[in-house]
mmCIF file with all atom_site columns, C-alpha atoms in Angstrom:
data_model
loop_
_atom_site.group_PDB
_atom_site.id
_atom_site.type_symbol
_atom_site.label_atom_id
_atom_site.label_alt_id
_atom_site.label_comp_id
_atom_site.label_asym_id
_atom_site.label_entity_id
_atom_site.label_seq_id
_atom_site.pdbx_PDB_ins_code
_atom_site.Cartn_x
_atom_site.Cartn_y
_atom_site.Cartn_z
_atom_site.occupancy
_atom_site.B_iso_or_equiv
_atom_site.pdbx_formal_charge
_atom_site.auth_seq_id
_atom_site.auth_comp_id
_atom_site.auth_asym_id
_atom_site.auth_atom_id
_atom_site.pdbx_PDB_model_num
ATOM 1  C CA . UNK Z 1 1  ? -10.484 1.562   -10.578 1.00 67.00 ? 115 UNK Z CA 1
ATOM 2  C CA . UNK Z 1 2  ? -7.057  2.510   -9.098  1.00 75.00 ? 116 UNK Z CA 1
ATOM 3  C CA . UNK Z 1 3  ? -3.843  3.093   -11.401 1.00 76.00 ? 117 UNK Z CA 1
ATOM 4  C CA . UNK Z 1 4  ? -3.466  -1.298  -10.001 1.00 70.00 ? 118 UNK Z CA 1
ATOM 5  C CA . UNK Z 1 5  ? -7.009  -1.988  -11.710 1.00 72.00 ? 119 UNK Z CA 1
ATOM 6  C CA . UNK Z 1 6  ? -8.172  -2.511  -8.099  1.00 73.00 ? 120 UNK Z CA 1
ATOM 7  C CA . UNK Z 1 7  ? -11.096 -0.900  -7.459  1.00 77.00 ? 121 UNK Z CA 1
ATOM 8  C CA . UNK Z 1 8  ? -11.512 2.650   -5.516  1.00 82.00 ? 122 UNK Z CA 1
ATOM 9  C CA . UNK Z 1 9  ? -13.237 2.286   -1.767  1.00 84.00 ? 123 UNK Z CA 1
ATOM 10 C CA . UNK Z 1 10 ? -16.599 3.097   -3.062  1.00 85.00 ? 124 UNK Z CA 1
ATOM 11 C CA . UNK Z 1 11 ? -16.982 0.502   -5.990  1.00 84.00 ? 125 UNK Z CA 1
ATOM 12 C CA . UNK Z 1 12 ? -15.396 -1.589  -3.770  1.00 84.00 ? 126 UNK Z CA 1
ATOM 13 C CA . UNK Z 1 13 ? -18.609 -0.987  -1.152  1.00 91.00 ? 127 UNK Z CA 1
ATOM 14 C CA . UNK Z 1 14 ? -21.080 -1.323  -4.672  1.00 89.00 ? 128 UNK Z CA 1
ATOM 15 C CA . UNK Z 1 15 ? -19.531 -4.766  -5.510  1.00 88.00 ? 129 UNK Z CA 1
ATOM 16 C CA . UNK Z 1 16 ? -19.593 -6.155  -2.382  1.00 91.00 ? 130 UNK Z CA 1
ATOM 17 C CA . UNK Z 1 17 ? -23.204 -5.139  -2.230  1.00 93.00 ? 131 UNK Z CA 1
ATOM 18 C CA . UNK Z 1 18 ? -23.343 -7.035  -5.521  1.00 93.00 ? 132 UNK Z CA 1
ATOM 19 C CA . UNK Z 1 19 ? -21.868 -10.086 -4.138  1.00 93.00 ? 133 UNK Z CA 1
ATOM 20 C CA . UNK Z 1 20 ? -24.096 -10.186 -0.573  1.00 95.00 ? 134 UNK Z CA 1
ATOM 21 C CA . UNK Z 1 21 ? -27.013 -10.059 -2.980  1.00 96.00 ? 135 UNK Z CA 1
ATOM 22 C CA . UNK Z 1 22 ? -26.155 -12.762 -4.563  1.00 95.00 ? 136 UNK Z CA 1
ATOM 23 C CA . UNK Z 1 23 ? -25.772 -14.513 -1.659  1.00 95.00 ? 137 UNK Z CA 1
ATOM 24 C CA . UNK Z 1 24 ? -29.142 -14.106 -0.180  1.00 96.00 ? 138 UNK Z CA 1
ATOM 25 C CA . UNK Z 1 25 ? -30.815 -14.992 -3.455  1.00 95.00 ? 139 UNK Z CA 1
ATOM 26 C CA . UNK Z 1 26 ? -28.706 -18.321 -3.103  1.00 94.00 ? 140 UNK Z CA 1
ATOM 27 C CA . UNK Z 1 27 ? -29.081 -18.898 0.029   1.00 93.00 ? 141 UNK Z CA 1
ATOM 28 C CA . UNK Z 1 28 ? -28.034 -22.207 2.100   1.00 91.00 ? 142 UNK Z CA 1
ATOM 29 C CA . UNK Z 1 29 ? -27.505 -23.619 -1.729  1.00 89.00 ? 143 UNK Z CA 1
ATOM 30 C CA . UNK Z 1 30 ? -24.083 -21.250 -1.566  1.00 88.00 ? 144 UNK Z CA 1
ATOM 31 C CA . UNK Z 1 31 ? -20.948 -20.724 -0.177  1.00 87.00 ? 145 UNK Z CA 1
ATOM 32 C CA . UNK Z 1 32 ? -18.373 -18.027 -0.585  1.00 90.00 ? 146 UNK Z CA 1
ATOM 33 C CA . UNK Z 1 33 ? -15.049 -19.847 -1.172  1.00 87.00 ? 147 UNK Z CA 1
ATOM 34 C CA . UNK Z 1 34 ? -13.337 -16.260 -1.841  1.00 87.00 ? 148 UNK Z CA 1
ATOM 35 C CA . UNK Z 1 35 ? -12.231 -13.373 -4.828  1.00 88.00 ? 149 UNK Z CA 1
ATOM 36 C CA . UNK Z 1 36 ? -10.042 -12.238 -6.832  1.00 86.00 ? 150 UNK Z CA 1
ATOM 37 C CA . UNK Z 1 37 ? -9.539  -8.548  -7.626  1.00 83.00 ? 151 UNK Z CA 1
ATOM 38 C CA . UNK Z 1 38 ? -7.382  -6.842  -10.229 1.00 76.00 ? 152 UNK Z CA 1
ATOM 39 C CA . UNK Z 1 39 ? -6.812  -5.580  -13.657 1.00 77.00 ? 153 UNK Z CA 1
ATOM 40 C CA . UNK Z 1 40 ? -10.536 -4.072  -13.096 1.00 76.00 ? 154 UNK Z CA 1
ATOM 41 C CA . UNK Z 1 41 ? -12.239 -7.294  -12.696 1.00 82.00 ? 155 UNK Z CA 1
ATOM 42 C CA . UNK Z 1 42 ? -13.226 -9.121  -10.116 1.00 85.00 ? 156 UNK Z CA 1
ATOM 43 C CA . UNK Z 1 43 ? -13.521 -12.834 -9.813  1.00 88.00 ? 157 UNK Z CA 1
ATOM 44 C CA . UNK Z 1 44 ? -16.059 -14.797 -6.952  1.00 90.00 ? 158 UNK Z CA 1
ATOM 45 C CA . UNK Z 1 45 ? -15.346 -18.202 -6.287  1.00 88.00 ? 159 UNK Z CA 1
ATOM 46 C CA . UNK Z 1 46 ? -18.300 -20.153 -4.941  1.00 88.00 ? 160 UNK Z CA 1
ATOM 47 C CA . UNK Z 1 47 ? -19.635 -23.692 -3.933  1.00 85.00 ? 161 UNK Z CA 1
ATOM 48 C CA . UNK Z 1 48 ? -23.535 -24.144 -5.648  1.00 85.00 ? 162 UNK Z CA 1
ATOM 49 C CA . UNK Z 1 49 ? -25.536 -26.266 -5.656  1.00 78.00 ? 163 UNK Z CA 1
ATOM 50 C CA . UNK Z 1 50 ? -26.998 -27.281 -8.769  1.00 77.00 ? 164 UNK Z CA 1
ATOM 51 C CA . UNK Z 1 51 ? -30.908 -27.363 -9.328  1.00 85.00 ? 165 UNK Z CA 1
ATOM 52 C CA . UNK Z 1 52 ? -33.052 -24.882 -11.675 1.00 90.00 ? 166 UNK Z CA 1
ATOM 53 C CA . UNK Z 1 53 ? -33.395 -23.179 -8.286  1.00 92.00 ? 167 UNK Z CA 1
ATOM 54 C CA . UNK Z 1 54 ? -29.846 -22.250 -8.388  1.00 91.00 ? 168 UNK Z CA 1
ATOM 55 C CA . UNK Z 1 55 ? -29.726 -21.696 -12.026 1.00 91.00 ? 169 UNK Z CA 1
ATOM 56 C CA . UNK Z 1 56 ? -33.040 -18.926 -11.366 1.00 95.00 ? 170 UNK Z CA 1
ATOM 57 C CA . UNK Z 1 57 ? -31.041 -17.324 -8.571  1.00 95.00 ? 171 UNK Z CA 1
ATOM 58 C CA . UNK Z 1 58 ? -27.840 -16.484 -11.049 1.00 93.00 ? 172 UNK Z CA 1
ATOM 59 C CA . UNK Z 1 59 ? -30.464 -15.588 -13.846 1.00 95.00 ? 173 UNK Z CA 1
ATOM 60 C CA . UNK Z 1 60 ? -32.472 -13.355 -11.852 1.00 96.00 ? 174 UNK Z CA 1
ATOM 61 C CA . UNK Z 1 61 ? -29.336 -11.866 -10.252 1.00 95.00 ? 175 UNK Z CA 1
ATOM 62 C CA . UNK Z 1 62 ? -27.437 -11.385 -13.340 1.00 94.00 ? 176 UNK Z CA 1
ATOM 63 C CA . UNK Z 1 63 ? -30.953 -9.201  -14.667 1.00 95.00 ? 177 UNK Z CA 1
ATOM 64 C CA . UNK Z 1 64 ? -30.729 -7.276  -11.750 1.00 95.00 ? 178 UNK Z CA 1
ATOM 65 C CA . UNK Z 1 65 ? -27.037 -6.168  -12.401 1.00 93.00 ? 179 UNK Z CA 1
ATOM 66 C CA . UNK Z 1 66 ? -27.485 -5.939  -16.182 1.00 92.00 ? 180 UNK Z CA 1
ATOM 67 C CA . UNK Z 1 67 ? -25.135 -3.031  -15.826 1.00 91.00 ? 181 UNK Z CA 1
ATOM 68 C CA . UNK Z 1 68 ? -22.354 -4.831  -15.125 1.00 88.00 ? 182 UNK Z CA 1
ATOM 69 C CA . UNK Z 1 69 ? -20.137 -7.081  -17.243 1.00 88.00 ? 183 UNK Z CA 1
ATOM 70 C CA . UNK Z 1 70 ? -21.462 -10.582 -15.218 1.00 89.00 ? 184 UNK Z CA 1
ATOM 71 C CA . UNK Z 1 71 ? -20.029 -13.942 -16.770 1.00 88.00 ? 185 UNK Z CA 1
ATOM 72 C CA . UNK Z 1 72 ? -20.846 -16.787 -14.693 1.00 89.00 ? 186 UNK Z CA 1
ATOM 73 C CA . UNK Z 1 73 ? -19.282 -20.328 -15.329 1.00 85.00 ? 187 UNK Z CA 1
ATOM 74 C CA . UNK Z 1 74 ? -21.478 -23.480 -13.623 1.00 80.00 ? 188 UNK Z CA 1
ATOM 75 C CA . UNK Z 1 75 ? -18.735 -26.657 -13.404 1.00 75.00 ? 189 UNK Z CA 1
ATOM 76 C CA . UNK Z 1 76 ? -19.896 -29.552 -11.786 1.00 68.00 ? 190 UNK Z CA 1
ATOM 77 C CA . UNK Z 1 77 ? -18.292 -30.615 -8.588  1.00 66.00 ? 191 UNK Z CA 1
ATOM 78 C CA . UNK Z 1 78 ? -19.639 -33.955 -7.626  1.00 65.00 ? 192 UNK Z CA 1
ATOM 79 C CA . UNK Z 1 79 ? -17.772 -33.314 -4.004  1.00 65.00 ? 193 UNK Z CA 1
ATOM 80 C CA . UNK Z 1 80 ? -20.514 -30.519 -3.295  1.00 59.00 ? 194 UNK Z CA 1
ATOM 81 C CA . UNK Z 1 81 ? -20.927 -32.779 0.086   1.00 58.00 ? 195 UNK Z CA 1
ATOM 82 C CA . UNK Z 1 82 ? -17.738 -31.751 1.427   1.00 55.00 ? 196 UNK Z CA 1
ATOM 83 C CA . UNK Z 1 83 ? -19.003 -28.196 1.304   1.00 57.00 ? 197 UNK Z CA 1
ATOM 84 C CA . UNK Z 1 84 ? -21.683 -28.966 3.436   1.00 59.00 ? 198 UNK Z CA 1
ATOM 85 C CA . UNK Z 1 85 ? -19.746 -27.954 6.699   1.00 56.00 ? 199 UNK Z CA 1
ATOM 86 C CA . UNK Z 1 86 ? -20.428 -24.087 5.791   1.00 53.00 ? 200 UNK Z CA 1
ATOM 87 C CA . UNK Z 1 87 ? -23.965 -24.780 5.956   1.00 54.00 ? 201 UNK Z CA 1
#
């Protein structure tokens, strides 16, 4: 990270990569809302469904970035329908 706690060009290309992986293991049960950067962490903001499918994705994601400090929060948003216009 930068002397902001944002993080250099080339971490910045690694956690995107982190991010798009995530993504694909999602797939149309995800969508991007946006993140937050700073203080050297960075924060994703998504729409999930929620099924064990979902819940396998984030497991099997999180084991394949054990080398990162990964804390994932699951809340319940019974208005997942409105998110359907991404799909």
């Amino acid at each position: 990270t930068d002397e902001d706690g944002l993080p250099v060009p080339l971490e910045q290309k690694r956690l995107d990569s982190v991010i798009a992986d995530l993504l694909v293991r999602l797939g149309p049960n995800g969508v991007l809302l946006g993140t937050a950067v700073g203080d050297g962490e960075q924060t994703v903001h998504l729409y999930v469904g929620v099924s064990d499918e979902v819940e396998q994705a984030i497991t099997d994601w999180r084991e394949a970035n054990d080398n990162r400090e990964i804390e994932v929060d699951l809340i319940p948003d019974e208005q997942w329908q409105n998110a359907e216009q991404w799909d």
